[in-house]
Structures are given as structure tokens and as C-alpha cells.
Tab-separated table of C-alpha atoms in Angstrom:
chain	number	residue	atom	x	y	z
A	1	MET	CA	-0.147	-0.046	0.101
A	2	PRO	CA	1.571	3.481	-0.825
A	3	SER	CA	2.228	5.059	2.544
A	4	VAL	CA	4.375	7.835	3.741
A	5	ASP	CA	6.944	7.434	6.391
A	6	PHE	CA	5.869	9.231	9.622
A	7	THR	CA	8.600	8.544	12.110
A	8	ALA	CA	7.643	11.985	14.424
A	9	PRO	CA	7.739	11.572	17.835
A	10	ARG	CA	3.859	10.697	19.107
A	11	PHE	CA	1.982	12.822	21.853
A	12	ARG	CA	-1.129	14.194	23.288
A	13	ARG	CA	-1.843	17.371	22.872
A	14	ALA	CA	-1.561	19.701	25.835
A	15	ARG	CA	-2.902	23.460	24.793
A	16	PRO	CA	-2.338	26.367	26.971
A	17	ARG	CA	-4.904	28.317	28.122
A	18	ALA	CA	-5.252	31.753	27.570
A	19	ALA	CA	-3.370	33.505	30.233
A	20	GLY	CA	-0.466	31.473	29.103
A	21	PHE	CA	-1.024	32.618	25.243
A	22	ALA	CA	-1.440	36.105	26.399
A	23	ALA	CA	1.530	36.833	28.239
A	24	ILE	CA	3.694	34.743	25.577
A	25	GLY	CA	1.554	37.409	22.813
A	26	LEU	CA	2.684	40.442	24.606
A	27	VAL	CA	6.492	39.016	24.579
A	28	ALA	CA	6.199	38.843	20.728
A	29	VAL	CA	4.323	42.184	20.355
A	30	ALA	CA	6.936	43.497	22.093
A	31	ALA	CA	9.968	42.070	20.114
A	32	LEU	CA	7.950	42.528	17.136
A	33	GLY	CA	8.017	46.572	17.809
A	34	LEU	CA	11.755	46.696	18.559
A	35	SER	CA	12.059	44.916	15.348
A	36	ALA	CA	9.642	47.500	13.151
A	37	CYS	CA	12.107	50.634	14.697
A	38	SER	CA	14.974	48.628	12.644
A	39	THR	CA	13.268	47.769	9.513
A	40	ALA	CA	12.130	49.280	6.534
A	41	SER	CA	8.214	48.628	6.025
A	42	ALA	CA	6.907	45.517	4.296
A	43	GLY	CA	6.913	45.548	0.902
A	44	ASP	CA	10.188	47.549	0.022
A	45	SER	CA	12.070	44.593	-0.474
A	46	ALA	CA	11.843	44.347	-4.284
A	47	ALA	CA	11.608	48.554	-4.814
A	48	ASN	CA	15.261	47.951	-3.071
A	49	GLY	CA	16.684	45.080	-4.623
A	50	GLN	CA	16.638	42.787	-2.317
A	51	ARG	CA	14.355	39.171	-2.544
A	52	ILE	CA	10.735	39.233	-1.169
A	53	SER	CA	10.435	37.566	2.076
A	54	VAL	CA	7.637	35.124	2.677
A	55	VAL	CA	6.779	33.853	6.103
A	56	ALA	CA	4.117	30.736	6.129
A	57	SER	CA	2.753	29.730	9.692
A	58	THR	CA	3.518	26.099	9.277
A	59	ASN	CA	5.347	23.819	6.722
A	60	VAL	CA	2.188	22.847	4.703
A	61	TRP	CA	1.380	26.380	3.645
A	62	GLY	CA	5.163	27.053	3.384
A	63	SER	CA	4.767	24.499	0.763
A	64	VAL	CA	2.367	26.011	-1.466
A	65	ALA	CA	3.955	29.214	-0.839
A	66	ALA	CA	7.478	28.156	-2.110
A	67	ALA	CA	6.008	26.198	-4.722
A	68	VAL	CA	4.523	29.639	-5.993
A	69	ALA	CA	7.393	31.479	-4.810
A	70	GLY	CA	10.112	29.178	-6.925
A	71	GLU	CA	13.506	30.925	-7.293
A	72	HIS	CA	12.222	34.701	-7.141
A	73	ALA	CA	11.541	34.726	-3.460
A	74	ASP	CA	12.680	33.706	-0.174
A	75	VAL	CA	9.881	31.402	1.970
A	76	THR	CA	10.246	30.994	5.790
A	77	SER	CA	7.497	28.332	7.609
A	78	ILE	CA	7.456	29.132	11.599
A	79	VAL	CA	5.921	25.437	12.665
A	80	THR	CA	8.000	22.767	10.772
A	81	ASP	CA	8.552	20.597	13.850
A	82	PRO	CA	6.063	17.636	12.514
A	83	ALA	CA	5.572	17.133	17.110
A	84	ALA	CA	4.561	21.008	17.235
A	85	ASP	CA	0.804	21.541	17.828
A	86	PRO	CA	-0.036	24.797	15.681
A	87	HIS	CA	-3.091	25.252	18.174
A	88	SER	CA	-0.805	25.753	20.957
A	89	TYR	CA	2.218	26.942	19.408
A	90	GLU	CA	4.175	29.877	21.134
A	91	VAL	CA	5.564	32.793	19.331
A	92	THR	CA	9.147	33.380	20.553
A	93	PRO	CA	10.471	36.889	19.650
A	94	ARG	CA	12.483	35.669	16.712
A	95	ASN	CA	9.546	34.422	15.287
A	96	ALA	CA	7.951	37.769	15.762
A	97	ALA	CA	11.191	39.411	14.343
A	98	THR	CA	10.758	37.268	11.250
A	99	LEU	CA	7.219	37.944	10.751
A	100	THR	CA	7.313	41.589	11.322
A	101	ASP	CA	9.818	41.422	8.658
A	102	ALA	CA	8.320	39.688	6.183
A	103	ASP	CA	6.608	41.001	3.007
A	104	LEU	CA	4.050	38.656	2.742
A	105	ILE	CA	2.334	36.197	5.747
A	106	VAL	CA	0.923	32.984	4.510
A	107	TYR	CA	-1.576	31.055	7.442
A	108	ASN	CA	-4.322	28.917	7.695
A	109	GLY	CA	-6.394	31.159	9.673
A	110	GLY	CA	-9.660	29.790	11.864
A	111	GLY	CA	-8.008	30.036	15.252
A	112	TYR	CA	-5.788	27.396	14.243
A	113	ASP	CA	-2.854	28.948	14.047
A	114	GLY	CA	-3.853	31.655	16.824
A	115	PHE	CA	-0.474	32.133	17.865
A	116	LEU	CA	0.171	34.931	14.843
A	117	ASP	CA	-2.823	37.177	16.072
A	118	ASP	CA	-1.042	39.330	18.181
A	119	VAL	CA	1.101	39.585	15.579
A	120	LEU	CA	-1.023	40.425	13.063
A	121	ARG	CA	-2.895	42.451	15.238
A	122	SER	CA	0.375	45.178	15.729
A	123	THR	CA	1.264	45.013	11.800
A	124	ARG	CA	-2.535	45.938	10.250
A	125	ASP	CA	-0.626	47.202	6.908
A	126	LYS	CA	0.572	43.241	6.509
A	127	ARG	CA	-0.160	41.891	3.773
A	128	THR	CA	-1.788	38.731	4.068
A	129	VAL	CA	-3.706	35.541	2.482
A	130	ASN	CA	-5.425	33.614	5.210
A	131	ALA	CA	-6.334	30.242	3.942
A	132	PHE	CA	-9.587	29.790	6.080
A	133	GLU	CA	-11.378	33.044	4.599
A	134	LEU	CA	-10.638	31.344	0.925
A	135	TYR	CA	-12.682	28.465	1.404
A	136	GLY	CA	-14.849	27.781	-1.090
A	137	ALA	CA	-13.209	29.327	-3.809
A	138	GLU	CA	-14.636	28.384	-7.207
A	139	SER	CA	-12.463	25.676	-8.907
A	140	ASP	CA	-12.610	23.679	-11.863
A	141	LEU	CA	-11.309	21.091	-9.297
A	142	GLU	CA	-13.018	18.188	-7.810
A	143	ASP	CA	-13.899	19.673	-4.524
A	144	GLY	CA	-16.324	16.903	-3.044
A	145	HIS	CA	-17.966	19.793	-0.874
A	146	ASP	CA	-21.404	18.351	-2.015
A	147	HIS	CA	-20.489	15.320	-0.215
A	148	VAL	CA	-20.086	16.673	2.824
A	149	THR	CA	-22.441	13.834	5.382
A	150	ASP	CA	-22.430	16.575	8.509
A	151	PRO	CA	-23.910	19.893	7.489
A	152	ALA	CA	-23.217	21.836	10.202
A	153	ALA	CA	-19.403	20.989	9.178
A	154	ALA	CA	-19.943	21.726	5.627
A	155	ALA	CA	-18.461	25.106	5.613
A	156	PRO	CA	-15.897	27.439	8.097
A	157	VAL	CA	-17.735	29.965	9.762
A	158	ALA	CA	-16.130	32.655	11.627
A	159	ALA	CA	-14.561	30.975	15.109
A	160	VAL	CA	-15.460	31.522	18.420
A	161	PRO	CA	-13.747	31.590	21.840
A	162	ASP	CA	-13.596	27.757	23.115
A	163	SER	CA	-12.723	28.934	26.751
A	164	HIS	CA	-11.805	25.629	28.268
A	165	ASP	CA	-8.529	25.188	26.179
A	166	GLY	CA	-7.901	29.183	25.318
A	167	HIS	CA	-7.948	28.857	21.441
A	168	ASP	CA	-10.704	29.751	18.858
A	169	HIS	CA	-12.652	26.609	17.945
A	170	ALA	CA	-16.138	26.453	17.440
A	171	HIS	CA	-16.477	22.675	17.422
A	172	GLY	CA	-19.745	20.978	15.246
A	173	ALA	CA	-19.499	24.465	13.174
A	174	VAL	CA	-16.575	25.023	12.318
A	175	ASN	CA	-13.747	22.781	10.662
A	176	GLU	CA	-10.139	24.622	10.472
A	177	HIS	CA	-8.002	21.900	8.898
A	178	VAL	CA	-8.758	23.502	5.326
A	179	TRP	CA	-5.666	22.583	3.987
A	180	TYR	CA	-7.215	19.032	3.535
A	181	ASP	CA	-9.514	21.266	1.157
A	182	VAL	CA	-8.056	20.890	-2.583
A	183	PRO	CA	-9.764	23.649	-4.163
A	184	THR	CA	-9.120	26.063	-0.973
A	185	VAL	CA	-5.244	25.133	-1.669
A	186	ASP	CA	-5.522	26.062	-4.799
A	187	ALA	CA	-6.918	29.065	-4.385
A	188	VAL	CA	-4.258	30.184	-1.579
A	189	ALA	CA	-1.912	29.489	-4.221
A	190	GLU	CA	-3.526	32.099	-6.629
A	191	LYS	CA	-3.820	34.742	-3.795
A	192	VAL	CA	0.056	34.377	-3.207
A	193	ALA	CA	0.810	34.898	-6.641
A	194	ALA	CA	-1.348	37.915	-6.822
A	195	GLU	CA	0.270	39.455	-4.038
A	196	LEU	CA	3.615	38.636	-4.886
A	197	GLY	CA	3.047	39.847	-8.356
A	198	GLU	CA	2.064	42.798	-6.734
A	199	LEU	CA	5.258	43.040	-4.517
A	200	ASP	CA	7.880	42.019	-7.248
A	201	PRO	CA	5.800	43.260	-10.415
A	202	ALA	CA	9.025	42.056	-12.179
A	203	ASN	CA	8.146	38.505	-11.831
A	204	ALA	CA	4.367	38.584	-11.610
A	205	ALA	CA	4.598	36.666	-14.514
A	206	ALA	CA	6.611	33.524	-13.181
A	207	TYR	CA	4.476	33.800	-10.195
A	208	THR	CA	1.348	33.294	-12.111
A	209	ALA	CA	2.534	30.598	-14.341
A	210	ASN	CA	3.899	28.839	-11.130
A	211	ALA	CA	0.747	28.804	-9.546
A	212	ALA	CA	-1.040	27.592	-12.936
A	213	ALA	CA	1.537	24.610	-12.539
A	214	PHE	CA	0.876	23.969	-9.265
A	215	HIS	CA	-2.999	23.554	-9.905
A	216	GLU	CA	-2.588	21.007	-12.288
A	217	LYS	CA	-0.276	19.217	-10.211
A	218	LEU	CA	-3.326	19.597	-7.526
A	219	HIS	CA	-5.336	17.126	-10.253
A	220	ALA	CA	-3.673	14.738	-9.028
A	221	ILE	CA	-5.001	14.507	-5.585
A	222	THR	CA	-8.548	14.891	-7.005
A	223	ALA	CA	-8.273	12.200	-9.267
A	224	ILE	CA	-7.645	10.055	-6.405
A	225	THR	CA	-10.594	10.980	-4.448
A	226	SER	CA	-12.427	11.557	-7.177
A	227	SER	CA	-12.120	7.839	-7.996
A	228	ILE	CA	-12.906	6.677	-4.345
A	229	ALA	CA	-16.377	8.551	-4.634
A	230	LYS	CA	-17.207	6.497	-7.558
A	231	ASP	CA	-16.010	3.016	-6.637
A	232	HIS	CA	-16.881	3.850	-2.610
A	233	PRO	CA	-19.910	5.823	-2.528
A	234	GLN	CA	-20.687	6.809	1.027
A	235	ALA	CA	-18.649	3.756	2.513
A	236	PRO	CA	-18.291	4.056	6.149
A	237	VAL	CA	-15.309	5.157	7.383
A	238	ALA	CA	-13.765	6.228	11.423
A	239	GLN	CA	-11.284	8.781	12.293
A	240	THR	CA	-9.688	9.616	15.965
A	241	GLU	CA	-10.056	13.366	14.932
A	242	PRO	CA	-11.681	15.285	12.325
A	243	ILE	CA	-8.222	17.080	10.671
A	244	ALA	CA	-8.922	14.884	7.192
A	245	HIS	CA	-12.372	16.150	7.570
A	246	TYR	CA	-12.364	17.694	3.564
A	247	LEU	CA	-10.255	14.595	1.963
A	248	LEU	CA	-13.281	12.533	3.219
A	249	ALA	CA	-15.881	14.841	1.554
A	250	ALA	CA	-13.943	14.908	-1.478
A	251	ALA	CA	-14.259	11.302	-1.657
A	252	ASN	CA	-17.428	10.862	-0.879
A	253	LEU	CA	-17.254	8.726	2.447
A	254	ARG	CA	-19.347	8.712	5.531
A	255	ASP	CA	-17.702	9.284	9.030
A	256	GLU	CA	-19.043	7.262	11.639
A	257	THR	CA	-17.505	8.007	14.641
A	258	PRO	CA	-19.338	9.434	17.388
A	259	GLU	CA	-18.619	13.176	17.708
A	260	ASP	CA	-18.065	12.972	21.763
A	261	PHE	CA	-15.285	10.823	20.675
A	262	THR	CA	-13.531	13.332	18.137
A	263	LYS	CA	-14.256	16.605	19.952
A	264	ALA	CA	-12.585	15.174	23.111
A	265	ILE	CA	-9.515	13.689	20.971
A	266	GLU	CA	-9.141	17.127	19.585
A	267	ASP	CA	-9.588	18.754	22.959
A	268	GLY	CA	-6.416	16.803	24.421
A	269	ASN	CA	-9.632	15.180	26.658
A	270	ASP	CA	-10.336	11.566	27.188
A	271	PRO	CA	-13.795	10.498	25.392
A	272	PRO	CA	-16.742	9.484	27.613
A	273	PRO	CA	-16.425	5.925	28.031
A	274	ALA	CA	-19.708	5.386	25.765
A	275	ALA	CA	-18.089	7.072	22.922
A	276	ILE	CA	-14.990	4.553	23.361
A	277	ALA	CA	-17.427	1.389	23.562
A	278	ALA	CA	-19.261	2.463	20.359
A	279	THR	CA	-16.259	3.567	18.163
A	280	ARG	CA	-14.199	0.228	19.477
A	281	ASP	CA	-17.722	-1.420	17.953
A	282	LEU	CA	-17.343	0.220	15.023
A	283	LEU	CA	-13.832	-1.645	14.156
A	284	ALA	CA	-14.398	-5.000	15.864
A	285	THR	CA	-17.570	-5.298	13.776
A	286	LYS	CA	-16.398	-4.227	10.884
A	287	LYS	CA	-19.080	-1.395	10.339
A	288	VAL	CA	-16.387	0.736	9.203
A	289	GLY	CA	-13.680	0.365	6.181
A	290	ALA	CA	-10.786	2.329	7.360
A	291	LEU	CA	-9.417	4.419	10.511
A	292	VAL	CA	-8.321	7.529	9.677
A	293	TYR	CA	-5.744	8.138	12.263
A	294	ASN	CA	-3.919	11.049	13.042
A	295	THR	CA	-0.260	10.566	14.679
A	296	GLN	CA	0.574	13.914	16.187
A	297	THR	CA	-2.163	13.185	18.557
A	298	GLN	CA	-1.593	9.679	19.925
A	299	ASP	CA	-2.224	8.534	23.545
A	300	LYS	CA	-3.430	5.276	25.064
A	301	VAL	CA	-7.335	5.491	23.923
A	302	THR	CA	-6.300	6.048	20.314
A	303	ASN	CA	-3.378	3.622	20.402
A	304	ASP	CA	-6.199	1.312	21.893
A	305	ILE	CA	-8.871	1.975	18.787
A	306	ARG	CA	-5.715	1.603	16.556
A	307	SER	CA	-4.927	-1.878	18.223
A	308	THR	CA	-8.730	-2.649	17.868
A	309	ALA	CA	-8.765	-1.933	14.058
A	310	GLU	CA	-5.570	-3.525	13.257
A	311	ALA	CA	-7.073	-6.655	15.096
A	312	ALA	CA	-10.245	-6.704	12.760
A	313	GLY	CA	-8.133	-6.289	9.687
A	314	ILE	CA	-9.264	-2.772	9.120
A	315	GLN	CA	-6.185	-0.387	7.823
A	316	VAL	CA	-4.836	2.235	9.150
A	317	VAL	CA	-4.501	5.597	7.027
A	318	GLU	CA	-1.857	7.615	8.857
A	319	VAL	CA	-2.761	11.329	8.463
A	320	THR	CA	-0.510	14.666	10.477
A	321	GLU	CA	-1.266	18.513	10.730
A	322	THR	CA	2.446	18.888	9.924
A	323	LEU	CA	4.484	17.699	6.388
A	324	PRO	CA	6.400	14.801	6.781
A	325	ALA	CA	9.992	15.505	6.472
A	326	GLY	CA	11.703	15.760	2.976
A	327	VAL	CA	8.130	15.915	0.666
A	328	ASP	CA	6.105	18.607	-0.597
A	329	TYR	CA	2.376	19.304	-0.125
A	330	ILE	CA	1.448	17.965	-3.704
A	331	THR	CA	3.576	14.596	-2.758
A	332	TRP	CA	2.138	14.383	0.963
A	333	GLN	CA	-1.622	14.853	-0.069
A	334	THR	CA	-1.191	12.735	-3.168
A	335	ASN	CA	0.029	9.894	-0.939
A	336	ASN	CA	-2.702	10.877	1.724
A	337	ALA	CA	-4.982	9.828	-1.162
A	338	LYS	CA	-3.514	6.870	-1.974
A	339	GLN	CA	-3.358	5.217	1.158
A	340	LEU	CA	-6.958	6.162	1.501
A	341	ALA	CA	-7.897	4.261	-1.716
A	342	ALA	CA	-5.753	1.322	-0.673
A	343	ALA	CA	-7.419	0.882	2.695
A	344	LEU	CA	-11.010	1.109	0.862
A	345	GLY	CA	-10.046	-1.406	-1.255
A	346	SER	CA	-9.391	-4.174	0.279
A	347	ALA	CA	-12.289	-3.145	3.425
A	348	PRO	CA	-13.623	-6.404	5.270
A	349	LEU	CA	-16.585	-4.557	6.047
A	350	GLY	CA	-19.040	-6.905	7.914
């Protein structure tokens, strides 16, 4: 079965509370202010003969930005460690300086990479590309939006504060993991090209051409999900956490996992015993064709769920929130889709 080598450390999320996050934000903003006093304003790079600087919140969006920037701009990603959780990442003064020196910031939005919030509030004239805000953009790529089986999670909406963990996340009303939505990724690439073209007019045609080439490569992913949708329409699956929601939607699959289970895992809590039992039953009795498993939020509960799936002969499709080492976005998501297709192709549904 095609697979990606996920060898990053396994961990359970421990998200910071609001007070702690605010304290980090104050440090970052202070550092940002110091940096701003000694740095040329954003957008001056090309005019001054310097290379354009693009900063992405994670290496996922960094990979997309790099595909568009090509050899004409420098791209830096803040979160690159596969063991780091962007939900709870604590921005450092060095990160803040990097961000304020950037000509363009590319980020997920929707409360996912909230560590950028204080920085962005302090640099309101900064050019940005917010992926979350681009969800729903028109595209000739098969998007699967009509296949979403959970209407409450069909489209991102403005996130609202979730007081128990200090980051913005409205469960049941928002799914911020939009890098699994190919049309959104395509829209981000086009927006990056447009922004870079304005910052660096001399290379605008190259940025547009790079975005077009990236668009064509995205078809490799949607070809696989469209094939899954045709061969396994509404096939039942389970997942430990809903980060691959849009991948499953594009493939026209039905997530049978109890919401109480996935919500608890996503929040870093123990699921209710009834939800654990129901999830184990889905797997033990072969009521689902695959288990989509986030390797970045493993604990004894998810390990047990995985063991139950493997004992039943159900294949595990490993997914992550950051890029594995040595691969780009296209390779990563193509391999994810291939894993899913292979798992369903051998599913021992009861």
C-alpha cells in the first residue's frame, strides 16, 4: 500500500490556556515593536533590490507558497516540527521578528494558528493570505463539498472563543483544517501569486505561471478522491480526530465516529466511556472500511482504537497536521489519498 513514512514523535496535545497564551503574545508584540523600529517597511524589499520574504505559519502553507515563489522569493515556515501543535504553538521573539520583517504572511486562519493573532494585530498593514477565508472559492478541481455528510461541518464559519482551552474553535460549526480541501489550497496559491506579483512586478508572470503549474499538479490528488467517490460512494469510515474532514468529503465517504469521541481527542481530553465503546464496536465488528488516524495526537485511547482496527483487519490511514520530512504538499496529499484508496479497496466490511 502506498504510504508516507511518519516517524515523528507521538504525543498528546496539551494546549495552553488563554492567560498563558496572552503572556506569550505580549512578549512577541514587544519584540515585534523593537524589530519594526529597525526594519524597512514591508513591501520595500523588491523596490530596494532585495529578495521578497514570505513567512508561513506552518510548513504546509510554506510548501504551497514555495511552489508559487519558485526561485524569486524566500519562504520561511514558523512551525516545521512534526511533533509541534500549531493550535498551541507559542510564538517566540525571534518568530515575531521574522514575521514583522516579512513582505507577505501566509497562514491557515480560523483559529488554527492563533499564535499569529497578536503579531497581525500589531502590523495591520501587513500583506497576508488567510486560507480559511478562501474556503469555497470556485475551482475546476473536484471539491467534494456536496458530499459532506455532516451539514454542521460543511463549511468554515467565523470561529468563536472556546473558553476551556484558550484557542478559537467552535466544535460542530467549524472545521479549520482547510489544507485538506484542495480547492482552498488552489485559491491560496492563486492569492499568493497575486500578492507576490504586486510586491515584485518584474517577476509577476513567473508567479502566475508557477501557480498555474501547481494547480495542474493538484489534479493528481482530486483524481484519486474522485475515483474513491465513484468506487466507494458513502463508504463508512472512522477517524480519531477530524483533521482530514475535507479529504473524506471529497472522497464521498461517511464518517461514523461518535462526535463525542473525536471532539474529546481534538481537545486533548479523554472521550466518554460510551463514545470509546461505540468507536471500538465500529472497528471490532467491521462496520467501517478504514480508520483515519492522526499520528500527532496519540495516547492510550487512540492506541487502543488503532489496535482494535488492526485486530479486525481494518487498515489504518495515517494523517498529520504538518508535512513529514522531505516531501512537498503535492506528494504528501497524493500519498494520503492513495493510502485511503488502498484501505477501502481491501476493506473487510462486516
